[in-house]
PDB file of C-alpha atoms in Angstrom:
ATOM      1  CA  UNK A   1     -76.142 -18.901  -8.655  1.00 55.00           C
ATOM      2  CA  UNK A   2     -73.761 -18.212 -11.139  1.00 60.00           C
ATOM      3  CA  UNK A   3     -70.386 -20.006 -11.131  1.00 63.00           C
ATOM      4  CA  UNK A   4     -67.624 -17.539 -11.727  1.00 71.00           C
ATOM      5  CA  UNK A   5     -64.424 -18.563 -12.451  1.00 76.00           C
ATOM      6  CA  UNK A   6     -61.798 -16.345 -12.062  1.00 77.00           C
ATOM      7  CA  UNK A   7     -59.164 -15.730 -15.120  1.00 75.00           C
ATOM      8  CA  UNK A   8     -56.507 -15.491 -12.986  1.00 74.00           C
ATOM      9  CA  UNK A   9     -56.362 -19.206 -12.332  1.00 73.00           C
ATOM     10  CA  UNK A  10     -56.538 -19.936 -15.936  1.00 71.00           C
ATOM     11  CA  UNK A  11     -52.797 -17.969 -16.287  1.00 73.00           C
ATOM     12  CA  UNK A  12     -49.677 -19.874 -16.065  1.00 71.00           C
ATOM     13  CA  UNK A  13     -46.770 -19.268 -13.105  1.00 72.00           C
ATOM     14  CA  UNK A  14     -44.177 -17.520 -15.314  1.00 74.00           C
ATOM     15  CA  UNK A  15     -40.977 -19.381 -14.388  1.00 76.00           C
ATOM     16  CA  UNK A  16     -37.190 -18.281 -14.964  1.00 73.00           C
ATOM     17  CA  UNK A  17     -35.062 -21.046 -16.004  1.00 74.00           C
ATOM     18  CA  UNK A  18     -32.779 -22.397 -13.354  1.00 73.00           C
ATOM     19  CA  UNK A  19     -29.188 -21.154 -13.344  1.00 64.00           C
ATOM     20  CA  UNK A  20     -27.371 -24.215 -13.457  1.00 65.00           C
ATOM     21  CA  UNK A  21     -24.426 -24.767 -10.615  1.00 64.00           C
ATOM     22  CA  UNK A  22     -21.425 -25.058 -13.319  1.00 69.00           C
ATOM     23  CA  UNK A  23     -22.275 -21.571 -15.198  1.00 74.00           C
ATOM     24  CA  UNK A  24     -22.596 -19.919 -10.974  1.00 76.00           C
ATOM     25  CA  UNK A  25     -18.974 -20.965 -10.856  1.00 78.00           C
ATOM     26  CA  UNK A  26     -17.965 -19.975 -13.944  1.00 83.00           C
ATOM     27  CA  UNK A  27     -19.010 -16.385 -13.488  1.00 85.00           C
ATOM     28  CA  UNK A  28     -17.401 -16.221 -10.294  1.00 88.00           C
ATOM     29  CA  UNK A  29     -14.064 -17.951 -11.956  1.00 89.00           C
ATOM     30  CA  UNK A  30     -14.164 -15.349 -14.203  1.00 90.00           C
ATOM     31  CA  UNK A  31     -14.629 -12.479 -12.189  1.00 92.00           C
ATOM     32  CA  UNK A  32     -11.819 -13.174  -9.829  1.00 94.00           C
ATOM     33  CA  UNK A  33      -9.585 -13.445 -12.684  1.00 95.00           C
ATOM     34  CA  UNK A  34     -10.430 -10.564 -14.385  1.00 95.00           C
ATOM     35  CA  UNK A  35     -10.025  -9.074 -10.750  1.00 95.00           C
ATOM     36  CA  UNK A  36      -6.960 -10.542 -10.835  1.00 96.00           C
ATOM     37  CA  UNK A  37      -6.020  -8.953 -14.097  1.00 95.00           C
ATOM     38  CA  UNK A  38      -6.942  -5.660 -13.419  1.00 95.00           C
ATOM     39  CA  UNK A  39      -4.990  -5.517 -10.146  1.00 95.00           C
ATOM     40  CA  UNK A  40      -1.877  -6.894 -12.116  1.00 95.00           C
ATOM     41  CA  UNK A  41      -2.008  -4.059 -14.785  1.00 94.00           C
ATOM     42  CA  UNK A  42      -2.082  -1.226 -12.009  1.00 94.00           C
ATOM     43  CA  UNK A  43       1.038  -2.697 -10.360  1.00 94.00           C
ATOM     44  CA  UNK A  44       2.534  -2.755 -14.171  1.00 92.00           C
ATOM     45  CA  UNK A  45       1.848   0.996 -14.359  1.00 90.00           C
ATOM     46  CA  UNK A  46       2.797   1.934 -11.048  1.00 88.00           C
ATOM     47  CA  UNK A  47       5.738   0.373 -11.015  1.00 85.00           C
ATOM     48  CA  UNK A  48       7.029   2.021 -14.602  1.00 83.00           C
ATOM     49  CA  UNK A  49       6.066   4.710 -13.222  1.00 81.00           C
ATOM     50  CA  UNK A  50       7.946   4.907 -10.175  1.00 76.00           C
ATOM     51  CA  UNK A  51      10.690   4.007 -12.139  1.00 73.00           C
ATOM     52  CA  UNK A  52      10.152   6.554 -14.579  1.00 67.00           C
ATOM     53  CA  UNK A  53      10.333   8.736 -11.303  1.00 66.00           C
ATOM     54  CA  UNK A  54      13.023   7.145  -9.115  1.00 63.00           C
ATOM     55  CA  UNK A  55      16.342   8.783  -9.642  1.00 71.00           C
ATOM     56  CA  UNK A  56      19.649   7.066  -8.618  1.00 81.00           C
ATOM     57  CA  UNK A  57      20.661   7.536  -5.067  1.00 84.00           C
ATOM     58  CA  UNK A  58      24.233   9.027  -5.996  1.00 87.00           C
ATOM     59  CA  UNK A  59      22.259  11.543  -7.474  1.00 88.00           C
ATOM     60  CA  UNK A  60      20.134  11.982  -4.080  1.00 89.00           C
ATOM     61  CA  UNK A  61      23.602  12.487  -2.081  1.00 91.00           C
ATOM     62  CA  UNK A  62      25.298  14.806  -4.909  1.00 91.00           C
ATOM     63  CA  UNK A  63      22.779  16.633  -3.964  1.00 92.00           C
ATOM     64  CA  UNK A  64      22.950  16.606  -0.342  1.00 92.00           C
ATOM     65  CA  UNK A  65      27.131  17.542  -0.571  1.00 91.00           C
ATOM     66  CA  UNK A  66      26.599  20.076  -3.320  1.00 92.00           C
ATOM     67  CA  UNK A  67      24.391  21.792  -0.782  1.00 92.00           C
ATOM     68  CA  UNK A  68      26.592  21.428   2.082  1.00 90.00           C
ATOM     69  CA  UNK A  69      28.853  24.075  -0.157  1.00 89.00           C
ATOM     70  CA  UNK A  70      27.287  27.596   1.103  1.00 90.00           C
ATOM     71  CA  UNK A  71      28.638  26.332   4.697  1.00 88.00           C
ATOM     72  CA  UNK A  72      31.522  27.626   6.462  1.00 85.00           C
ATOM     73  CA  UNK A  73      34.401  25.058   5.931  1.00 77.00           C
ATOM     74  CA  UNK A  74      34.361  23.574   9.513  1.00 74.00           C
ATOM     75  CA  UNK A  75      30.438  23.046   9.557  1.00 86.00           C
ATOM     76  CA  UNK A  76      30.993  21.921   5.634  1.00 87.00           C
ATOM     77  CA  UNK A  77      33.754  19.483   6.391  1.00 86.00           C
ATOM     78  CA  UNK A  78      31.186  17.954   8.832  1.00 87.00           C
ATOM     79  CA  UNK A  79      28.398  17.756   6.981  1.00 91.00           C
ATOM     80  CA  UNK A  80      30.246  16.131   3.630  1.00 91.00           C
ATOM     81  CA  UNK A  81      31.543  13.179   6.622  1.00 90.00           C
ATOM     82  CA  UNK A  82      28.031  12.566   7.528  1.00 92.00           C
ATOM     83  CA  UNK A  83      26.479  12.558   3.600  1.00 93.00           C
ATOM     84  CA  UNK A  84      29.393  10.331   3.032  1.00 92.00           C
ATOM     85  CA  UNK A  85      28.639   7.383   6.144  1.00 93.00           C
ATOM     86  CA  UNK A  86      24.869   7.863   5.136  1.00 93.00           C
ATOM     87  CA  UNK A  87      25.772   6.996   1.397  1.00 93.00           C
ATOM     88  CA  UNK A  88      27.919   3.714   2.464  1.00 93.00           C
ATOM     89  CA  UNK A  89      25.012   3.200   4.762  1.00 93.00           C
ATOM     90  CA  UNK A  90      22.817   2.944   2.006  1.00 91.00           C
ATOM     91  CA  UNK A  91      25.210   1.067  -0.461  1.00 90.00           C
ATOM     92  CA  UNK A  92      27.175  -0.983   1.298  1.00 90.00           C
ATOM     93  CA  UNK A  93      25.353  -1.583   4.437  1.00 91.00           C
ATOM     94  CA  UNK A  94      25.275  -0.533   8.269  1.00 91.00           C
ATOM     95  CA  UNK A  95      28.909  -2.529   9.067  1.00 92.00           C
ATOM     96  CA  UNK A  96      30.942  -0.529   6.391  1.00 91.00           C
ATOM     97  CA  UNK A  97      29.274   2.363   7.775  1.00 90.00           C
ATOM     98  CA  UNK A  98      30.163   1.812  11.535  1.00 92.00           C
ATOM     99  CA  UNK A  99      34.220   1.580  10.655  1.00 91.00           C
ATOM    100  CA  UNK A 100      36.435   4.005  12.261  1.00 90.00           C
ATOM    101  CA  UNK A 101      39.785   5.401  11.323  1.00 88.00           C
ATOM    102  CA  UNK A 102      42.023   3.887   8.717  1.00 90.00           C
ATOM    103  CA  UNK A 103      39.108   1.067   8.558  1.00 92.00           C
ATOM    104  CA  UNK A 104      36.838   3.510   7.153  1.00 91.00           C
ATOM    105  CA  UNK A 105      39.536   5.263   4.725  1.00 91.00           C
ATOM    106  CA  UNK A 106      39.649   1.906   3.385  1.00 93.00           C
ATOM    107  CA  UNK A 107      36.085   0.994   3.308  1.00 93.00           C
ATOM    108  CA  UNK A 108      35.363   4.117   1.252  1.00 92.00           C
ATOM    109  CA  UNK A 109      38.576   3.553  -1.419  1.00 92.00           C
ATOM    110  CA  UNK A 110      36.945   0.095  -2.095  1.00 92.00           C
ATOM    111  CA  UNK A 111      33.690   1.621  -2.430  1.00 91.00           C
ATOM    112  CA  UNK A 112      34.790   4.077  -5.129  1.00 91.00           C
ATOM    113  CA  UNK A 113      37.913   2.251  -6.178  1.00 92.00           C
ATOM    114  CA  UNK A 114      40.095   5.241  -5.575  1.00 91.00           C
ATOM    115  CA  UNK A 115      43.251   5.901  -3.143  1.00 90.00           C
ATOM    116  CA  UNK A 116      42.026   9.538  -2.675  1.00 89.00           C
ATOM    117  CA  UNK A 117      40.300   8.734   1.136  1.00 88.00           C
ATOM    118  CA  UNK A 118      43.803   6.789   2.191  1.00 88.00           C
ATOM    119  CA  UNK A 119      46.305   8.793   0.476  1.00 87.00           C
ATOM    120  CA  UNK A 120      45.072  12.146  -0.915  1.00 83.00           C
ATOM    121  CA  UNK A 121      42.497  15.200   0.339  1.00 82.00           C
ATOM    122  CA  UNK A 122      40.031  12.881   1.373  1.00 85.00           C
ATOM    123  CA  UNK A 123      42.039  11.683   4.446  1.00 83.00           C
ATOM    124  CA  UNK A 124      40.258  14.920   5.863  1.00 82.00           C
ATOM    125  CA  UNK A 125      37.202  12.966   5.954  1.00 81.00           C
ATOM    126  CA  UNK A 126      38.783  11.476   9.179  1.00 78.00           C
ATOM    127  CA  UNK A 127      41.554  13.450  10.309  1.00 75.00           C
ATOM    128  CA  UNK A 128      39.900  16.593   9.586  1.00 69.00           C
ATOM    129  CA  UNK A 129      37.170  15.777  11.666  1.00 71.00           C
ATOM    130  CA  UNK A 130      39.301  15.667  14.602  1.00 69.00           C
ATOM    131  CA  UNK A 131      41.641  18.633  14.346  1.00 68.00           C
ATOM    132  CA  UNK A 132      41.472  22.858  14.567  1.00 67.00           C
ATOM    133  CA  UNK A 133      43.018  22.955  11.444  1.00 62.00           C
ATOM    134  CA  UNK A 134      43.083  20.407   9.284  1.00 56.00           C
ATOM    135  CA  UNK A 135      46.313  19.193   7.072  1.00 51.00           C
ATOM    136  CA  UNK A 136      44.419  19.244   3.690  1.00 58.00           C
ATOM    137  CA  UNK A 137      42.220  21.365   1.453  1.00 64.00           C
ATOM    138  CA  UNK A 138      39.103  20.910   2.073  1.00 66.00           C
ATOM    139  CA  UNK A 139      37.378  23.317  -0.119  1.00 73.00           C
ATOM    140  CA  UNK A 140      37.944  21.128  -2.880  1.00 79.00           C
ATOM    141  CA  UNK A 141      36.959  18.266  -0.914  1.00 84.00           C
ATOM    142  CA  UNK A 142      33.004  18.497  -2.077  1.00 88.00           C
ATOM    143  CA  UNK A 143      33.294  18.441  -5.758  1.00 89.00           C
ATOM    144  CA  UNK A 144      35.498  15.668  -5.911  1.00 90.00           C
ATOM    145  CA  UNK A 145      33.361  13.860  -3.854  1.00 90.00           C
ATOM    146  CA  UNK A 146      30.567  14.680  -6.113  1.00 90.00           C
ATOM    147  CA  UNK A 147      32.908  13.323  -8.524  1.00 90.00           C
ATOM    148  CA  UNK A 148      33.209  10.209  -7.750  1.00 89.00           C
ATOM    149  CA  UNK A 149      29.509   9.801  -6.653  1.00 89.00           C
ATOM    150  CA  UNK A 150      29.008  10.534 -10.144  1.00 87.00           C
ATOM    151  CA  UNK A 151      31.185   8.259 -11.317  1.00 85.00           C
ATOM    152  CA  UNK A 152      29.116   5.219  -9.465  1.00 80.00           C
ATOM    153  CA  UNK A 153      26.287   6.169 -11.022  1.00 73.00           C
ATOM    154  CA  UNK A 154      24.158   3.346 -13.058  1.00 68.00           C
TER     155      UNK A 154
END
């Protein structure tokens, strides 16, 4: 009989090195911080560019009064009252917002460091409110209030 040996066995296991433990964790060390990276550069740029984007809220409320103006004045008078608590809502917070009466007059000369609320037209932001007809012009009411929106603008 004929002894055959078979070439395979003669071939040698092909091994890969073995990936030591330290260089495993260094991989992953560096992939979570390049993760980490990334995710800190697409805040950067969103943020800049909602910033870019983000207009100053006096500007939203100008806005919101100078549209109140194709109103007729009763409906208009109301509507400027209510831009004007949501603005000190917004600004100064939900308890300067809540004040009634002379309170509020106050609350909203402090805000725009003004008299006109207590002692000129924009008294009709309260007793206007309340009245058939009220004591004070109220047609120029809206652009002075845009006014001094503008005026507290950054």
């Amino acid at each position: 009989m004929v002894d055959t040996v078979d070439p395979l066995n003669a071939l040698q296991a092909i091994r890969l090195p073995v990936v030591p433990v330290s260089s495993l964790g260094e991989q992953i060390s560096a992939a979570l911080l390049a993760g980490m990276v990334a995710a800190l550069l697409i805040q950067l740029v969103l943020a800049y560019r909602n910033k870019k984007r983000a207009e100053p809220v006096e500007q939203t409320f100008i806005r919101a009064i100078q549209d109140t103006f194709i109103l007729p004045e009763g409906e208009r008078l109301t509507a400027q009252a209510s831009v004007i608590r949501r603005y000190v809502d917004v600004v100064a917070g939900d308890i300067a917002a809540r004040k009634q009466g002379e309170d509020w007059l106050e609350e909203l000369d402090g805000l725009f460091q003004t008299e006109f609320f207590r002692k000129g037209a924009g008294r009709a932001l309260h007793e206007g409110l309340y009245s058939r007809q009220p004591a004070f012009e109220t047609a120029a009411l809206g652009p002075r209030l845009c006014e001094l929106l503008q005026g507290r603008m950054p």
